[in-house]
Short mmCIF file of C-alpha atoms and ligand atoms in Angstrom, two decimals:
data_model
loop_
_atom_site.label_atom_id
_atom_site.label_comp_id
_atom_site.label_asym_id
_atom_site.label_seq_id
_atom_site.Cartn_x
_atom_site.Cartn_y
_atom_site.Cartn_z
CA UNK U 33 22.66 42.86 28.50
CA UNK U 34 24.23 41.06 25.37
CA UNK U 35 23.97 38.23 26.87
CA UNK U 36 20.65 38.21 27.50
CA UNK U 37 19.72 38.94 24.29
CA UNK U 38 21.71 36.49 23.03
CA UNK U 39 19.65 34.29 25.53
CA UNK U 40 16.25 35.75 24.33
CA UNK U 41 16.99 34.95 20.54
CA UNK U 42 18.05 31.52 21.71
CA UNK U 43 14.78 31.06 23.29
CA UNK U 44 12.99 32.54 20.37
CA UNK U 45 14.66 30.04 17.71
CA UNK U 46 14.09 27.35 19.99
CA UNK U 47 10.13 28.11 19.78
CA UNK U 48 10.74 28.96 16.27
CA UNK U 49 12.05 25.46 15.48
CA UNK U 50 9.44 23.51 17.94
CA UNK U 51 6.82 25.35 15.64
CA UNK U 52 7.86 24.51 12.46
CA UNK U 53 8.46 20.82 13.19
CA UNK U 54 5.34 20.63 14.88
CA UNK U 55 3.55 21.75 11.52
CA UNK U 56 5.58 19.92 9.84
CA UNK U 57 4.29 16.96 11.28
CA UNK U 58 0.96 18.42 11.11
CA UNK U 59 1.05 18.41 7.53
CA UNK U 60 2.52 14.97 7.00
CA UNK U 61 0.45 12.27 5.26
CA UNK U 62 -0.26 9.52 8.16
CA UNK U 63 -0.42 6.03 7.20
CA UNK U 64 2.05 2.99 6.13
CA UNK U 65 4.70 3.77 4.12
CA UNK U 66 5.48 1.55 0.85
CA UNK U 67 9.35 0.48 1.70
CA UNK U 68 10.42 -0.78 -1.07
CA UNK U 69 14.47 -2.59 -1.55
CA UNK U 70 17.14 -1.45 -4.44
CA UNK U 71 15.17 -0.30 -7.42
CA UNK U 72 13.50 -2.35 -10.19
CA UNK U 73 15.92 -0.61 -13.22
CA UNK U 74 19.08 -2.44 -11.18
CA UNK U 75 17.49 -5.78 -11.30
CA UNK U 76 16.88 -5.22 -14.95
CA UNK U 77 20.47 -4.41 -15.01
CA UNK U 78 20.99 -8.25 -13.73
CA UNK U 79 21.77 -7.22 -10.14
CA UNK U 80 20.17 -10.48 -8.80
CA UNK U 81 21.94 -10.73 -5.50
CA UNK U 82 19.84 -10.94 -2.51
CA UNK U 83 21.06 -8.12 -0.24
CA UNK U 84 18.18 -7.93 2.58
CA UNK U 85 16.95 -10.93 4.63
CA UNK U 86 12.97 -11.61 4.72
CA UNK U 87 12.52 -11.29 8.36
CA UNK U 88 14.10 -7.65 8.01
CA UNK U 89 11.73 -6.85 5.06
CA UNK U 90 8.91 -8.44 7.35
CA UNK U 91 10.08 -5.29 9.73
CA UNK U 92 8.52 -3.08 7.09
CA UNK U 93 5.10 -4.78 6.11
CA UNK U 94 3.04 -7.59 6.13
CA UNK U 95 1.70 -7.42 2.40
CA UNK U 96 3.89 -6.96 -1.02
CA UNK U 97 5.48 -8.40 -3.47
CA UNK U 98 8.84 -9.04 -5.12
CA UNK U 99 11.81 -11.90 -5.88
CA UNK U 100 14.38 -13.57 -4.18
CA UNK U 101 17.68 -13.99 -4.35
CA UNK U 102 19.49 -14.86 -7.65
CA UNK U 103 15.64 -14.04 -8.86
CA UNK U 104 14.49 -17.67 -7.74
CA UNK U 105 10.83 -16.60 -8.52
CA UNK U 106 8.66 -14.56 -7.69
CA UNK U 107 7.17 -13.32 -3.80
CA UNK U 108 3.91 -12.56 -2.22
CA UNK U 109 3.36 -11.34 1.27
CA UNK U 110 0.01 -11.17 2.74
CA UNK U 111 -1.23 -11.09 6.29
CA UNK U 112 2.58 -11.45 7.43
CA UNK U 113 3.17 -14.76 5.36
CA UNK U 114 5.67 -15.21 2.75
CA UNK U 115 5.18 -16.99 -0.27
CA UNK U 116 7.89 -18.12 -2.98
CA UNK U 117 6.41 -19.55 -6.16
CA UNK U 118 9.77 -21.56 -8.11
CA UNK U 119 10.02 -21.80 -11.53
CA UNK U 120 8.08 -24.77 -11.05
CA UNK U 121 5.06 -22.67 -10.59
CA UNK U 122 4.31 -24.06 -7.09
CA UNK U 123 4.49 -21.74 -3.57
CA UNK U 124 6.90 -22.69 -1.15
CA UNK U 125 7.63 -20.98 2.28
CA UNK U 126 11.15 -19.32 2.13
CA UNK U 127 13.47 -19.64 5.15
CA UNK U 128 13.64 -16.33 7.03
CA UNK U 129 17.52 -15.56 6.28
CA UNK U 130 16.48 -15.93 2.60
CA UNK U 131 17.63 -12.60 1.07
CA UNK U 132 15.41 -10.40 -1.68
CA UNK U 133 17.39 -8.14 -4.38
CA UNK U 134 13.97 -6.40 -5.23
CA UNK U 135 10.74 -6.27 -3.20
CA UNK U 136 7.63 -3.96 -1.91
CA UNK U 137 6.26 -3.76 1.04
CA UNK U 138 3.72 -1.93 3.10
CA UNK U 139 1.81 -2.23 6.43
CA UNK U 140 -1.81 -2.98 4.56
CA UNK U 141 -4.57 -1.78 5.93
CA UNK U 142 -7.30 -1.37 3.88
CA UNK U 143 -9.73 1.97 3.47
CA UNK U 144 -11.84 0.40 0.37
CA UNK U 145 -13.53 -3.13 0.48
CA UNK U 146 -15.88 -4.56 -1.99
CA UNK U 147 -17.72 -8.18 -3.05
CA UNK U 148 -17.01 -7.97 -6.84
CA UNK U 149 -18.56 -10.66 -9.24
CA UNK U 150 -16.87 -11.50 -13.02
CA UNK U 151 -14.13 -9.18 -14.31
CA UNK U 152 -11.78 -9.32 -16.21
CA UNK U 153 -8.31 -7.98 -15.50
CA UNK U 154 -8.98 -5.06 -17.23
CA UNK U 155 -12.40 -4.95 -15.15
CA UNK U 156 -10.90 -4.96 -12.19
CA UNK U 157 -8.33 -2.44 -12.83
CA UNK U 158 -10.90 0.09 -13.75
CA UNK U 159 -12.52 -0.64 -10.66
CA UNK U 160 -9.92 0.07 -8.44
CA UNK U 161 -9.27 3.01 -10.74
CA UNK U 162 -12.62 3.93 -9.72
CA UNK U 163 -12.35 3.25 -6.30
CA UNK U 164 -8.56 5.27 -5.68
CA UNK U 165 -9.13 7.88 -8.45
CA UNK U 166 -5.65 9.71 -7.77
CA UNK U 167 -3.60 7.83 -10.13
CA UNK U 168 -0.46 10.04 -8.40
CA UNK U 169 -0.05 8.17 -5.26
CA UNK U 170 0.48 4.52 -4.60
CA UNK U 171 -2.36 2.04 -4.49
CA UNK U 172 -1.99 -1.72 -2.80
CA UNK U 173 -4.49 -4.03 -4.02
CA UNK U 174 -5.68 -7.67 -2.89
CA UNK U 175 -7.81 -9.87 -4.08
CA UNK U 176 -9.23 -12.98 -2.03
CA UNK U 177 -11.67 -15.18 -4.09
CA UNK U 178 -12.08 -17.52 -6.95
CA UNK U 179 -10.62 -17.20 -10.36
CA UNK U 180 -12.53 -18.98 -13.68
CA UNK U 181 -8.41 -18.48 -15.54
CA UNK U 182 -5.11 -17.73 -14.28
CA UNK U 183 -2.35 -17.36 -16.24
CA UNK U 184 1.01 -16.26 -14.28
CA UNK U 185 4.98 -16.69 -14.72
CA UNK U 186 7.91 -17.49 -12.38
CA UNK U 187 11.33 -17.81 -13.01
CA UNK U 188 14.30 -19.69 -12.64
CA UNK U 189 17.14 -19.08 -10.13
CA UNK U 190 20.33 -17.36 -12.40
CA UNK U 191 23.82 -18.38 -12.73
CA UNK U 192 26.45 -15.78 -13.13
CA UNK U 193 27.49 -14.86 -14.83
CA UNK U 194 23.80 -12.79 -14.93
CA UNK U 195 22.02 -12.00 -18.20
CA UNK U 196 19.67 -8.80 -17.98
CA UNK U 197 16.40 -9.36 -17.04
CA UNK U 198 14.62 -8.64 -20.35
CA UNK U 199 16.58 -11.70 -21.77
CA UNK U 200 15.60 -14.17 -18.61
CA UNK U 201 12.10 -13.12 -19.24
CA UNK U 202 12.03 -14.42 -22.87
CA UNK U 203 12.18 -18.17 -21.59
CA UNK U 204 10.48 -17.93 -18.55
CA UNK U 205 8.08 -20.89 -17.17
CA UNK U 206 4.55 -19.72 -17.62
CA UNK U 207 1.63 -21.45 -15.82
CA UNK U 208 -2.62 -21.27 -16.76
CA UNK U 209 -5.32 -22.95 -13.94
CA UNK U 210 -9.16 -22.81 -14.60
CA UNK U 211 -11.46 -22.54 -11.66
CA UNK U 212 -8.58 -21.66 -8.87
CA UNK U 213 -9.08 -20.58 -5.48
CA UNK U 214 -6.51 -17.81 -4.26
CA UNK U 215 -5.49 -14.54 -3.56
CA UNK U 216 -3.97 -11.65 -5.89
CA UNK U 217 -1.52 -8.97 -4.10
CA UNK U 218 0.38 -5.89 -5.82
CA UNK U 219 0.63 -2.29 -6.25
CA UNK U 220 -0.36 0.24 -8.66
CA UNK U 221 2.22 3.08 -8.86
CA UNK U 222 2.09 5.79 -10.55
CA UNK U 223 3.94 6.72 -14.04
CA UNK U 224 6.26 8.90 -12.55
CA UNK U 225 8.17 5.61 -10.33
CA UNK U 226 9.91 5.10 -13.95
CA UNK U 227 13.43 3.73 -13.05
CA UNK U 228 12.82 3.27 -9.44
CA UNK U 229 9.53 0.36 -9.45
CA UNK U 230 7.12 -0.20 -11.59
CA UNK U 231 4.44 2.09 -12.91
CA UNK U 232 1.19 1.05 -12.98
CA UNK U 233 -0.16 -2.40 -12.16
CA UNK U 234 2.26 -5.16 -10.60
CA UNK U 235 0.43 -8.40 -9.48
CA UNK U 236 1.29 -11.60 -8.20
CA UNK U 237 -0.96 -14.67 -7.37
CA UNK U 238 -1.08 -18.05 -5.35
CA UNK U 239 -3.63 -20.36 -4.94
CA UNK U 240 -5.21 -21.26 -1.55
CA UNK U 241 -3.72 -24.92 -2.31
CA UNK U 242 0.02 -23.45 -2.76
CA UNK U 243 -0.20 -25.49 -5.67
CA UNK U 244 -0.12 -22.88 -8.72
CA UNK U 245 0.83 -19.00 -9.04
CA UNK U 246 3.38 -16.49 -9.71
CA UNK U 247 3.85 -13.42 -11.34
CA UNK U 248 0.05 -12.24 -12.77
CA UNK U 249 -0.24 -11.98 -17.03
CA UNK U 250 -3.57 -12.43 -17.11
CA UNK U 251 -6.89 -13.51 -15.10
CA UNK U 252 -10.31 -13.84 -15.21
CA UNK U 253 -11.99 -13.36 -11.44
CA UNK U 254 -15.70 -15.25 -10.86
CA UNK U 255 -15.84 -13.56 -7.78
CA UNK U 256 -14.00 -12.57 -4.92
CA UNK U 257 -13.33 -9.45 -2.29
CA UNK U 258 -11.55 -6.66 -3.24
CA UNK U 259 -9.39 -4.86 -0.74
CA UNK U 260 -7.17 -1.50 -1.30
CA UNK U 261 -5.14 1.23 0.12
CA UNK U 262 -3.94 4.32 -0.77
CA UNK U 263 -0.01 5.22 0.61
CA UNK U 264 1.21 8.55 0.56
CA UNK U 265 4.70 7.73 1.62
CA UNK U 266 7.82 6.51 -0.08
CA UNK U 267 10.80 4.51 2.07
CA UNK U 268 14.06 3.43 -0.07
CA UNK U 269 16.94 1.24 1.00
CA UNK U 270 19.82 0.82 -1.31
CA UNK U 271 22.57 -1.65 -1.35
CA UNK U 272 25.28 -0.62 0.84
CA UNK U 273 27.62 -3.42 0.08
CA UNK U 274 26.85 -4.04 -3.52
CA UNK U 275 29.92 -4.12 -5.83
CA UNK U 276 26.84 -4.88 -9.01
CA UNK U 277 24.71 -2.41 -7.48
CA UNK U 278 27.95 0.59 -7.66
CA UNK U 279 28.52 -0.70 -10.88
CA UNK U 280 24.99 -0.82 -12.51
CA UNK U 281 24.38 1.52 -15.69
CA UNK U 282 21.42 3.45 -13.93
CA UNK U 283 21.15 6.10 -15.93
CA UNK U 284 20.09 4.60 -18.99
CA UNK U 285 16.28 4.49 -19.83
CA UNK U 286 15.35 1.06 -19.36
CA UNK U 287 11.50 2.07 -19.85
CA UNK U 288 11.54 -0.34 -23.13
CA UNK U 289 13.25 -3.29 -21.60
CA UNK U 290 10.73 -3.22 -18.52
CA UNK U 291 8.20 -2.74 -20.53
CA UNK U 292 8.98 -6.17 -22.73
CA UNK U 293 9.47 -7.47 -19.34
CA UNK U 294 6.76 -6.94 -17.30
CA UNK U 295 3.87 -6.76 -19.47
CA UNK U 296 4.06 -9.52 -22.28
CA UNK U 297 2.00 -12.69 -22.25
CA UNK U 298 2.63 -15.81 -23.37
CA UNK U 299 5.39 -15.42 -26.87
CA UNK U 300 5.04 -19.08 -27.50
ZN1 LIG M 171 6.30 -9.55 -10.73
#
């Protein structure tokens, strides 16, 4: 008689369980995921080492952004290609066993498309603003047209030993084209990423000619197509192997130093 009871509460926690996993993934957000590797406040801490190869990050996305190893400039994914624009300001195609310290990806499929005419940045981040109005999930954003000014940065593959970032950035290579062809691909996170990516806009551009881009300061768009999508999940992989990464000073708020990093045009 025990025993069967014992057997009927079994069965009962066994339906018990089915249910709640079953709304549990009832109530889960579908769609990509934005993977992203380490976290930006580590490469700020000069943990420049590449620790995952491109064809593993190509695993998690075809669309994103980020550097390279030893930060030898700056990345753009889009439609499965990867593009490396050197401190020489010109796009090169990395090998696949290149590694990437710091990137994000995503699986991009877009919900909002639209033919936009002259904007400026500012322009066209209220108008993606407009378009994803919930500032407290992740937004991926690309741009496909033709640009009357680009200005961008890249930056220089680092020696140990590393400086931080905020002091690479001072001297960085910047590069301006008028009347460019190309195609614009980043994120806009929301504030609360602080420490772990970047909050709000993160852009980087290349030309159609592979001749000219980097990491976006400014821009000035004639016209062009503007894709988005909104992703409601978060995917995280850490350096396992990292003796820089174990070491890094992550507690401290490095909201200043990104800030002076990300952000500020040309000094010169
Ligand atoms: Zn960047």
């Amino acid at each position: 008689m025990r025993n069967m009871r014992l057997k009927q509460m079994g069965q009962w926690l066994f339906a018990a369980l089915g249910f709640a996993l079953f709304a549990g993934c009832a109530s889960a957000p579908k769609g990509a995921a934005l993977t992203q590797i380490n976290t930006i406040d580590s490469l700020l801490a000069g943990v420049y080492d590449g620790q995952f190869a491109l064809r593993d990050l190509q695993r998690h996305g075809d669309f994103g952004i980020g550097t390279f190893d030893r930060l030898d400039g700056e990345m753009l994914m889009f439609d499965g290609r990867i593009y490396q624009i050197k401190a020489d300001g010109k796009a090169y195609t990395p090998a696949l066993g290149t590694t990437t310290p710091f990137a994000s990806v995503v699986r991009f499929t877009p919900s909002r498309t639209i033919e936009m005419g002259k904007s400026s940045l500012e322009e066209l981040c209220a108008t993606v603003d407009t378009l994803a109005p919930n500032r407290n999930v992740f937004a991926a954003v690309m741009v496909r047209g033709e640009f009357a000014r680009v200005h961008t940065r890249s930056v220089p593959a680092q020696q140990k030993p590393y400086r931080p970032l905020a002091e690479v950035t001072k001297n960085q290579p910047e590069f301006k084209r008028e009347n460019v062809k190309g195609t614009l691909v980043g994120f806009r996170l929301p504030a609360y990423v602080k420490g772990i990516n970047v909050p709000g806009y993160h852009l980087h551009f290349v030309s159609d000619d592979l001749k000219f881009g980097g990491h976006l300061l400014d821009l000035e768009l004639a016209r062009g197509t503007l894709s988005l999508a909104q992703i409601h999940r978060l995917y995280m992989i850490l350096p396992g192997n990292s003796g820089a990464f174990a070491q890094a000073d992550l507690a401290k708020d490095r909201a200043a130093e990104l800030n002076e990093t990300e952000s500020a045009k040309s000094r010169r």
